[in-house]
Tab-separated table of C-alpha atoms and ligand atoms in Angstrom:
chain	number	residue	atom	x	y	z
Q	16	MET	CA	-34.415	-6.317	-65.455
Q	17	VAL	CA	-34.153	-4.799	-61.747
Q	18	LYS	CA	-37.453	-6.673	-61.029
Q	19	GLY	CA	-35.713	-9.965	-61.817
Q	20	ILE	CA	-32.919	-9.016	-59.573
Q	21	LEU	CA	-35.170	-8.087	-56.613
Q	22	ALA	CA	-37.195	-11.136	-56.967
Q	23	ARG	CA	-33.884	-13.527	-57.049
Q	24	ALA	CA	-32.545	-11.644	-54.043
Q	25	ALA	CA	-36.020	-12.199	-51.956
Q	26	SER	CA	-36.128	-15.829	-52.829
Q	27	ALA	CA	-32.560	-16.171	-51.954
Q	28	LYS	CA	-33.628	-14.248	-48.596
Q	29	GLN	CA	-36.585	-16.748	-48.181
Q	30	ALA	CA	-34.307	-19.801	-48.992
Q	31	LYS	CA	-32.300	-18.749	-46.306
Q	32	ILE	CA	-34.935	-18.055	-43.648
Q	33	ASP	CA	-36.251	-21.768	-44.597
Q	34	HIS	CA	-33.017	-23.218	-44.159
Q	35	GLU	CA	-32.162	-21.673	-40.719
Q	36	ARG	CA	-35.996	-22.758	-39.423
Q	37	LEU	CA	-35.130	-26.411	-40.633
Q	38	THR	CA	-31.787	-26.329	-39.018
Q	39	SER	CA	-33.058	-24.952	-35.468
Q	40	LEU	CA	-35.987	-27.753	-35.913
Q	41	ILE	CA	-33.876	-30.611	-36.699
Q	42	ASN	CA	-31.438	-29.240	-33.567
Q	43	SER	CA	-34.441	-28.926	-31.266
Q	44	MET	CA	-35.122	-32.786	-31.864
Q	45	ALA	CA	-34.585	-35.134	-28.847
Q	46	ASP	CA	-33.853	-37.719	-31.398
Q	47	GLY	CA	-30.655	-37.964	-33.039
Q	48	VAL	CA	-30.585	-37.173	-36.978
Q	49	LEU	CA	-27.955	-38.043	-39.412
Q	50	ALA	CA	-28.331	-37.746	-43.346
Q	51	VAL	CA	-25.819	-39.201	-45.548
Q	52	ASP	CA	-25.447	-38.967	-49.444
Q	53	LYS	CA	-25.167	-41.953	-51.796
Q	54	THR	CA	-21.591	-42.332	-50.818
Q	55	MET	CA	-22.684	-42.890	-47.396
Q	56	LYS	CA	-20.706	-39.486	-46.290
Q	57	VAL	CA	-22.683	-37.415	-43.419
Q	58	VAL	CA	-24.199	-34.294	-45.042
Q	59	LEU	CA	-25.888	-33.425	-42.058
Q	60	SER	CA	-26.420	-34.003	-37.770
Q	61	ASN	CA	-28.141	-32.308	-35.308
Q	62	GLY	CA	-26.806	-31.948	-31.600
Q	63	ALA	CA	-28.661	-35.397	-30.310
Q	64	ALA	CA	-27.004	-37.269	-32.747
Q	65	LEU	CA	-23.276	-36.014	-31.714
Q	66	ASN	CA	-24.591	-36.738	-27.818
Q	67	ILE	CA	-25.526	-40.292	-29.090
Q	68	LEU	CA	-22.589	-41.123	-31.008
Q	69	ASP	CA	-20.238	-39.637	-28.190
Q	70	VAL	CA	-18.230	-37.293	-30.501
Q	71	ASN	CA	-18.057	-33.257	-30.223
Q	72	ASN	CA	-16.994	-32.337	-33.633
Q	73	THR	CA	-19.030	-31.904	-36.601
Q	74	LEU	CA	-19.664	-35.372	-38.468
Q	75	LYS	CA	-20.281	-33.422	-41.967
Q	76	GLY	CA	-18.185	-35.089	-44.550
Q	77	ARG	CA	-17.299	-38.002	-42.499
Q	78	LYS	CA	-18.219	-41.837	-43.739
Q	79	LEU	CA	-21.066	-43.172	-41.776
Q	80	SER	CA	-18.948	-46.774	-41.031
Q	81	GLY	CA	-16.264	-44.302	-39.289
Q	82	VAL	CA	-18.909	-42.954	-36.776
Q	83	VAL	CA	-21.548	-45.491	-36.387
Q	84	ASN	CA	-20.609	-48.688	-34.744
Q	85	LEU	CA	-23.485	-51.355	-34.540
Q	86	GLU	CA	-23.700	-55.166	-33.293
Q	87	ASP	CA	-27.100	-57.184	-33.235
Q	88	LYS	CA	-28.294	-58.468	-30.023
Q	89	ASN	CA	-26.021	-61.480	-30.206
Q	90	LYS	CA	-23.151	-59.058	-30.412
Q	91	GLN	CA	-22.378	-59.679	-33.715
Q	92	LYS	CA	-20.734	-56.553	-35.821
Q	93	ILE	CA	-23.028	-55.234	-38.868
Q	94	ASP	CA	-21.877	-53.313	-41.369
Q	95	VAL	CA	-23.840	-49.809	-40.998
Q	96	GLU	CA	-23.367	-48.822	-44.878
Q	97	GLU	CA	-24.665	-52.126	-46.085
Q	98	LEU	CA	-27.707	-51.651	-43.676
Q	99	VAL	CA	-28.532	-48.465	-45.043
Q	100	THR	CA	-27.922	-49.057	-48.775
Q	101	GLY	CA	-30.205	-52.228	-48.479
Q	102	THR	CA	-33.222	-49.935	-47.128
Q	103	SER	CA	-35.759	-49.359	-49.710
Q	104	THR	CA	-38.459	-48.157	-47.496
Q	105	SER	CA	-38.673	-46.541	-44.512
Q	106	THR	CA	-37.490	-49.231	-41.621
Q	107	ALA	CA	-36.846	-49.154	-37.764
Q	108	THR	CA	-35.244	-51.517	-35.599
Q	109	ARG	CA	-35.309	-51.652	-31.556
Q	110	ASP	CA	-32.878	-54.823	-31.636
Q	111	LEU	CA	-29.256	-52.977	-32.096
Q	112	LEU	CA	-26.588	-52.280	-29.911
Q	113	LEU	CA	-24.271	-48.879	-30.508
Q	114	LYS	CA	-20.661	-49.725	-29.470
Q	115	TYR	CA	-18.440	-47.159	-28.303
Q	116	ASP	CA	-14.814	-47.043	-28.664
Q	117	ASP	CA	-13.968	-47.940	-25.118
Q	118	GLY	CA	-16.138	-50.993	-25.516
Q	119	SER	CA	-19.001	-50.100	-23.585
Q	120	SER	CA	-22.595	-50.005	-25.834
Q	121	ILE	CA	-26.173	-48.607	-25.319
Q	122	ASN	CA	-29.467	-50.136	-26.819
Q	123	LEU	CA	-30.334	-48.019	-30.214
Q	124	TYR	CA	-33.353	-47.358	-31.727
Q	125	LEU	CA	-32.573	-46.803	-35.199
Q	126	SER	CA	-35.080	-45.819	-37.941
Q	127	ILE	CA	-33.682	-45.301	-41.707
Q	128	ALA	CA	-35.231	-43.592	-44.508
Q	129	PRO	CA	-34.259	-42.954	-48.109
Q	130	VAL	CA	-34.751	-39.559	-49.097
Q	131	HIS	CA	-34.185	-36.802	-51.596
Q	132	LEU	CA	-31.680	-34.491	-50.052
Q	133	GLY	CA	-32.493	-31.259	-51.283
Q	134	TYR	CA	-35.294	-29.536	-53.111
Q	135	GLY	CA	-36.649	-30.516	-56.142
Q	136	GLY	CA	-35.757	-33.582	-58.664
Q	137	ALA	CA	-32.263	-32.159	-58.664
Q	138	GLY	CA	-31.658	-33.193	-55.015
Q	139	GLN	CA	-29.474	-36.061	-54.390
Q	140	GLN	CA	-30.753	-39.559	-53.246
Q	141	GLY	CA	-29.658	-40.097	-49.551
Q	142	TYR	CA	-30.534	-41.336	-46.304
Q	143	VAL	CA	-31.872	-39.839	-42.919
Q	144	LEU	CA	-31.105	-41.845	-39.983
Q	145	LEU	CA	-33.224	-41.220	-36.716
Q	146	MET	CA	-31.420	-42.623	-33.065
Q	147	ARG	CA	-32.641	-43.160	-29.572
Q	148	ASP	CA	-30.918	-44.411	-26.769
Q	149	ILE	CA	-33.465	-46.903	-25.708
Q	150	THR	CA	-31.007	-48.536	-22.726
Q	151	HIS	CA	-33.391	-47.721	-20.037
Q	152	GLU	CA	-36.634	-49.007	-21.521
Q	153	LYS	CA	-34.834	-52.519	-23.007
Q	154	SER	CA	-33.806	-53.001	-19.225
Q	155	LEU	CA	-37.295	-52.246	-18.144
Q	156	GLU	CA	-38.478	-54.744	-20.967
Q	157	GLU	CA	-36.335	-57.156	-19.922
Q	158	GLU	CA	-37.171	-57.010	-15.999
Q	159	ARG	CA	-40.892	-57.239	-16.843
Q	160	ASP	CA	-39.997	-60.457	-19.043
Q	161	GLU	CA	-38.272	-62.148	-16.535
Q	162	PHE	CA	-40.956	-61.252	-13.671
Q	163	ILE	CA	-43.894	-62.959	-15.991
Q	164	SER	CA	-41.490	-66.035	-16.339
Q	165	VAL	CA	-40.948	-66.356	-12.727
Q	166	VAL	CA	-44.529	-65.362	-11.627
Q	167	SER	CA	-45.699	-68.113	-14.291
Q	168	HIS	CA	-43.601	-70.338	-12.893
Q	169	GLU	CA	-44.231	-69.899	-9.300
Q	170	LEU	CA	-48.178	-70.203	-10.246
Q	171	ARG	CA	-47.756	-73.397	-12.254
Q	172	THR	CA	-46.337	-75.355	-9.507
Q	173	PRO	CA	-48.849	-75.158	-6.771
Q	174	ILE	CA	-51.466	-75.329	-9.814
Q	175	ALA	CA	-50.081	-78.670	-10.672
Q	176	ILE	CA	-49.874	-80.123	-7.056
Q	177	ALA	CA	-53.057	-78.723	-6.310
Q	178	GLU	CA	-54.683	-80.547	-9.395
Q	179	GLY	CA	-52.554	-83.527	-8.832
Q	180	ASP	CA	-54.404	-83.675	-4.814
Q	181	ILE	CA	-57.532	-83.085	-6.553
Q	182	SER	CA	-57.581	-86.046	-8.705
Q	183	ASN	CA	-56.102	-88.200	-6.118
Q	184	ALA	CA	-58.752	-87.383	-3.993
Q	185	GLN	CA	-61.168	-88.346	-6.554
Q	186	PHE	CA	-59.334	-91.544	-7.232
Q	187	LEU	CA	-59.808	-92.346	-3.462
Q	188	ALA	CA	-62.945	-91.645	-3.103
Q	189	ASP	CA	-64.258	-93.768	-6.064
Q	190	LYS	CA	-61.896	-96.982	-5.238
Q	191	THR	CA	-61.468	-96.913	-1.643
Q	192	GLY	CA	-64.072	-94.702	0.068
Q	193	ASP	CA	-61.334	-93.924	2.694
Q	194	ILE	CA	-62.692	-90.685	4.133
Q	195	GLU	CA	-59.248	-90.044	5.956
Q	196	GLN	CA	-57.008	-90.288	2.746
Q	197	VAL	CA	-59.642	-88.075	0.911
Q	198	ARG	CA	-59.117	-85.664	3.572
Q	199	SER	CA	-55.638	-85.602	3.736
Q	200	ALA	CA	-55.542	-84.914	-0.300
Q	201	LEU	CA	-58.112	-82.423	-0.069
Q	202	LYS	CA	-56.098	-80.490	2.847
Q	203	GLU	CA	-53.049	-80.563	0.983
Q	204	ALA	CA	-54.937	-78.982	-2.107
Q	205	HIS	CA	-56.374	-76.438	-0.170
Q	206	SER	CA	-52.975	-75.213	1.232
Q	207	GLN	CA	-51.779	-74.841	-2.065
Q	208	ILE	CA	-54.787	-73.021	-3.006
Q	209	MET	CA	-54.163	-70.594	0.006
Q	210	PHE	CA	-50.693	-70.250	-1.538
Q	211	LEU	CA	-51.997	-69.128	-4.474
Q	212	ALA	CA	-54.218	-66.688	-2.977
Q	213	ASP	CA	-51.471	-65.150	-1.078
Q	214	MET	CA	-49.252	-64.751	-4.005
Q	215	ILE	CA	-52.222	-62.941	-6.131
Q	216	ASN	CA	-52.505	-60.776	-2.922
Q	217	ASP	CA	-49.046	-59.819	-3.110
Q	218	LEU	CA	-48.611	-59.399	-6.770
Q	219	SER	CA	-51.795	-56.818	-6.719
Q	220	THR	CA	-50.571	-55.097	-3.979
Q	221	LEU	CA	-47.141	-54.759	-5.910
Q	222	SER	CA	-49.034	-53.574	-9.156
Q	223	ARG	CA	-51.044	-51.234	-6.738
Q	224	ALA	CA	-47.599	-49.962	-5.417
Q	225	GLU	CA	-46.355	-49.532	-8.899
Q	226	ARG	CA	-49.157	-47.515	-10.199
Q	227	GLY	CA	-49.422	-45.787	-6.755
Q	228	LYS	CA	-46.269	-43.843	-7.752
Q	229	LEU	CA	-49.116	-41.029	-8.756
Q	230	THR	CA	-51.291	-41.252	-5.900
Q	231	VAL	CA	-49.972	-40.956	-2.291
Q	232	ASP	CA	-52.875	-39.790	-0.087
Q	233	VAL	CA	-51.653	-38.165	2.811
Q	234	GLU	CA	-53.897	-38.782	5.957
Q	235	GLN	CA	-53.943	-38.540	9.459
Q	236	ILE	CA	-53.271	-41.723	10.888
Q	237	ASP	CA	-53.971	-42.364	14.520
Q	238	VAL	CA	-51.202	-44.347	15.720
Q	239	ALA	CA	-52.512	-45.853	18.853
Q	240	GLY	CA	-55.551	-47.052	16.821
Q	241	LEU	CA	-53.273	-48.510	14.246
Q	242	LEU	CA	-51.488	-50.666	16.819
Q	243	GLN	CA	-54.671	-51.765	18.132
Q	244	GLU	CA	-56.095	-53.071	14.723
Q	245	LEU	CA	-52.748	-54.710	14.520
Q	246	LYS	CA	-53.175	-56.446	17.810
Q	247	THR	CA	-56.876	-57.543	17.415
Q	248	ALA	CA	-55.912	-58.976	13.851
Q	249	TYR	CA	-52.851	-61.049	14.940
Q	250	ALA	CA	-52.999	-61.610	18.744
Q	251	PRO	CA	-55.369	-64.807	18.068
Q	252	GLN	CA	-52.764	-66.102	15.714
Q	253	ALA	CA	-49.983	-65.535	18.100
Q	254	ARG	CA	-51.871	-67.214	20.811
Q	255	ASP	CA	-52.710	-70.366	18.514
Q	256	ARG	CA	-48.990	-70.653	18.162
Q	257	ASN	CA	-48.102	-70.049	21.736
Q	258	LEU	CA	-46.536	-66.813	21.294
Q	259	GLU	CA	-46.315	-64.006	23.655
Q	260	PHE	CA	-47.727	-60.820	21.541
Q	261	ARG	CA	-47.345	-57.119	22.724
Q	262	THR	CA	-47.820	-53.693	21.326
Q	263	GLU	CA	-46.111	-50.538	22.892
Q	264	LEU	CA	-46.601	-46.913	22.264
Q	265	ILE	CA	-43.561	-44.943	23.303
Q	266	ASP	CA	-43.716	-41.182	24.076
Q	267	GLY	CA	-47.203	-40.899	23.602
Q	268	VAL	CA	-47.044	-40.132	19.744
Q	269	LYS	CA	-50.440	-39.599	18.423
Q	270	VAL	CA	-50.699	-38.967	14.733
Q	271	LEU	CA	-48.516	-39.673	11.631
Q	272	HIS	CA	-49.168	-37.942	8.428
Q	273	SER	CA	-48.766	-40.631	6.096
Q	274	THR	CA	-50.878	-43.315	3.994
Q	275	THR	CA	-52.759	-45.648	6.112
Q	276	LEU	CA	-52.960	-48.252	3.020
Q	277	TYR	CA	-49.298	-48.181	2.616
Q	278	VAL	CA	-48.157	-48.246	6.654
Q	279	ARG	CA	-50.553	-50.682	7.327
Q	280	GLU	CA	-49.554	-53.067	4.591
Q	281	ILE	CA	-45.867	-52.585	5.826
Q	282	LEU	CA	-46.455	-53.452	9.125
Q	283	GLN	CA	-48.481	-56.537	8.711
Q	284	ASN	CA	-45.967	-57.914	6.216
Q	285	PHE	CA	-43.597	-57.553	9.168
Q	286	VAL	CA	-45.852	-58.911	11.637
Q	287	THR	CA	-47.144	-61.905	9.405
Q	288	ASN	CA	-43.034	-62.841	9.071
Q	289	ALA	CA	-42.528	-62.589	12.660
Q	290	LEU	CA	-45.249	-64.831	13.436
Q	291	LYS	CA	-44.338	-67.180	11.001
Q	292	TYR	CA	-40.888	-67.556	11.655
Q	293	THR	CA	-40.850	-67.851	15.442
Q	294	GLN	CA	-41.615	-71.027	16.900
Q	295	LYS	CA	-41.165	-69.761	21.054
Q	296	GLY	CA	-41.176	-66.381	22.568
Q	297	GLU	CA	-42.482	-63.527	21.577
Q	298	VAL	CA	-43.457	-60.746	18.865
Q	299	ALA	CA	-43.327	-56.965	19.850
Q	300	ILE	CA	-44.630	-54.073	17.839
Q	301	THR	CA	-43.682	-50.902	18.961
Q	302	ALA	CA	-44.256	-47.288	17.722
Q	303	GLN	CA	-42.161	-44.237	19.063
Q	304	GLY	CA	-42.592	-40.631	18.330
Q	305	VAL	CA	-39.251	-39.312	16.652
Q	306	PRO	CA	-38.054	-35.926	15.104
Q	307	LYS	CA	-40.346	-35.637	11.893
Q	308	GLY	CA	-42.291	-38.762	12.186
Q	309	VAL	CA	-42.651	-42.027	13.781
Q	310	ARG	CA	-40.290	-45.392	14.257
Q	311	PHE	CA	-42.283	-48.649	14.205
Q	312	VAL	CA	-40.509	-51.618	15.399
Q	313	VAL	CA	-41.208	-55.331	14.682
Q	314	GLU	CA	-39.504	-57.597	16.773
Q	315	ASP	CA	-39.497	-61.237	17.303
Q	316	THR	CA	-37.421	-63.958	19.211
Q	317	GLY	CA	-37.666	-66.564	15.943
Q	318	ILE	CA	-35.340	-68.439	13.660
Q	319	GLY	CA	-33.431	-65.377	12.766
Q	320	ILE	CA	-31.847	-64.450	9.315
Q	321	SER	CA	-28.111	-65.161	8.461
Q	322	LYS	CA	-25.829	-62.386	7.435
Q	323	GLY	CA	-25.691	-63.471	3.843
Q	324	ASP	CA	-29.510	-63.642	3.688
Q	325	GLN	CA	-30.082	-60.319	5.022
Q	326	GLU	CA	-28.467	-58.877	2.236
Q	327	LYS	CA	-31.156	-60.497	-0.301
Q	328	LEU	CA	-34.043	-60.161	2.280
Q	329	PHE	CA	-35.878	-57.370	-0.445
Q	330	ASP	CA	-35.052	-59.144	-3.496
Q	331	LYS	CA	-37.965	-60.461	-5.483
Q	332	PHE	CA	-39.051	-63.979	-4.700
Q	333	PHE	CA	-36.191	-64.290	-2.295
Q	334	ARG	CA	-36.853	-67.008	0.447
Q	335	SER	CA	-34.001	-68.381	2.807
Q	336	GLU	CA	-32.882	-71.806	2.048
Q	337	ASP	CA	-33.131	-72.588	6.048
Q	338	PHE	CA	-35.344	-75.817	6.529
Q	339	ARG	CA	-37.389	-73.678	8.985
Q	340	THR	CA	-38.049	-71.402	6.433
Q	341	ARG	CA	-38.988	-73.842	3.764
Q	342	GLN	CA	-41.263	-75.723	6.254
Q	343	THR	CA	-43.817	-72.658	5.779
Q	344	ASN	CA	-45.706	-71.219	2.928
Q	345	GLY	CA	-44.254	-67.923	1.317
Q	346	THR	CA	-43.980	-66.239	-1.861
Q	347	GLY	CA	-41.002	-64.275	-1.005
Q	348	LEU	CA	-42.637	-61.152	-2.505
Q	349	GLY	CA	-43.691	-59.759	0.887
Q	350	LEU	CA	-40.459	-57.784	1.688
Q	351	TYR	CA	-40.237	-57.219	-1.650
Q	352	VAL	CA	-43.399	-55.385	-2.001
Q	353	THR	CA	-42.773	-54.030	1.403
Q	354	MET	CA	-40.008	-52.028	0.128
Q	355	LYS	CA	-41.554	-50.735	-2.582
Q	356	LEU	CA	-44.277	-49.083	-0.471
Q	357	ALA	CA	-41.819	-47.774	2.025
Q	358	ARG	CA	-39.835	-46.096	-0.611
Q	359	LEU	CA	-43.351	-44.495	-2.065
Q	360	ILE	CA	-43.729	-42.886	1.530
Q	361	HIS	CA	-40.195	-41.917	1.776
Q	362	ALA	CA	-39.817	-44.544	4.637
Q	363	GLU	CA	-36.245	-46.432	5.703
Q	364	ILE	CA	-36.144	-49.818	6.737
Q	365	ASP	CA	-33.390	-51.122	8.913
Q	366	VAL	CA	-32.952	-54.860	9.799
Q	367	GLU	CA	-30.905	-56.315	12.609
Q	368	SER	CA	-30.989	-60.206	13.267
Q	369	GLU	CA	-29.313	-63.102	14.745
Q	370	LEU	CA	-29.333	-66.797	13.282
Q	371	ASN	CA	-31.440	-68.633	16.186
Q	372	LYS	CA	-31.949	-65.372	18.477
Q	373	GLY	CA	-34.494	-63.330	16.310
Q	374	SER	CA	-35.065	-60.441	14.366
Q	375	ARG	CA	-35.899	-56.641	14.254
Q	376	PHE	CA	-37.470	-54.469	11.345
Q	377	SER	CA	-37.241	-51.120	12.222
Q	378	ILE	CA	-38.901	-48.728	10.026
Q	379	PHE	CA	-38.955	-44.681	10.068
Q	380	ILE	CA	-41.874	-43.323	8.590
Q	381	PRO	CA	-41.801	-39.327	7.905
Q	382	ASN	CA	-44.539	-37.135	8.191
Q	383	LEU	CA	-45.511	-36.528	4.579
Q	384	GLY	CA	-46.251	-32.885	3.624
Q	385	ASP	CA	-44.255	-31.398	6.541
N	21	ADP	P1	-42.378	-64.958	2.342
N	21	ADP	O1	-42.358	-64.567	3.881
N	21	ADP	O2	-43.379	-65.137	1.628
N	21	ADP	O3	-41.300	-65.899	2.034
N	21	ADP	P2	-41.034	-62.459	2.216
N	21	ADP	O4	-40.442	-61.725	0.951
N	21	ADP	O5	-41.955	-61.649	3.374
N	21	ADP	O6	-41.554	-63.827	1.570
N	21	ADP	O7	-39.927	-62.620	3.158
N	21	ADP	C1	-38.553	-63.182	2.473
N	21	ADP	C2	-37.759	-64.054	3.347
N	21	ADP	O8	-37.141	-63.370	4.386
N	21	ADP	C3	-38.358	-65.238	4.135
N	21	ADP	O9	-38.590	-66.150	3.209
N	21	ADP	C4	-37.653	-65.644	5.248
N	21	ADP	O10	-36.501	-66.263	4.545
N	21	ADP	C5	-37.064	-64.072	5.586
N	21	ADP	N1	-37.684	-63.654	6.843
N	21	ADP	C6	-38.666	-62.398	6.584
N	21	ADP	N2	-38.766	-61.878	7.749
N	21	ADP	C7	-38.198	-63.018	8.595
N	21	ADP	C8	-38.407	-62.995	10.038
N	21	ADP	N3	-38.831	-62.145	10.807
N	21	ADP	N4	-37.335	-64.102	10.627
N	21	ADP	C9	-36.953	-64.917	9.751
N	21	ADP	N5	-36.603	-64.692	8.479
N	21	ADP	C10	-37.286	-63.883	8.048
């Protein structure tokens, strides 16, 4: 008899411990957990569920439809209780919106599983709902989808033009044998292929920049050497376009602690733009030692950028509508990539420009690891 009482007390104690363990496990979960019984009343919820549903009272005993307000991706209301009772095997969806009373909403991951609530066969039938706020992931997915659609569109156009030019060249060679016409069609095809090469270059830098989030190797950059390198690379192009090309080192700055690859890439983007969008005058690069880093300035006396366009300069695929911009080849990715790289190395970019006068791209690059 006494043995029986002791055994019952021990098993009640064990059940209490098990219950506490389970409660603390559920409460430590990052995902929101709600359990409802057959009548769609909440029997259990964890802290994350209260957070996601934006309530601070216990949900126990409340009807599910009173606390979870769902819409599909077309903003059509969904009856949550119907959704749950219609679930015969465990299912999950990422296409729901959870609506709040103030009209705002989040993207919700919702998994529903029919379960036995409680132990043994006596346990009542019910459902467990697992919820996660996936708004951020969704917006990244949308951005990626949009990016892929824009890139494929941008790639398709030059491929179609180049293909047309080459077919035309073949036709001309067969039918007329006019070498000048064939040459001109091939020249146009070549320029489209060069554009594709530029675009692929920009895209690969972009993906490097995005992966590069993890690896920013700090090196000692010889500033004078870098200026010299840029001069050697770009002075011939400037000469071909009858432009002055100048580099200047101010205040005898010697070294910069940053990532050579990114710093060079950024300056190259500024300089190629300055050369591309300047018809007469000068392109100048200066480097000046400033507290905690180096300021590089790339200045030109080119077509300039209107105030409205200045706000969009660093947007993906942005190119000015200015006809002089449209006369040049460009992907609209250069400055977007430049900004990504600048952020990686904590650099700050400033732009000053006046239409028909010229532009000044200035970048402060801090010494990393200081
Ligand atoms: P891309 O040069 O390939 O078009 P970028 O992202 O490098 O792409 O530049 C975006 C746009 O910004 C250019 O198309 C041009 O309209 C404008 N821009 C950039 N640099 C200059 C500059 N130095 N002078 C005038 N316009 C510029």
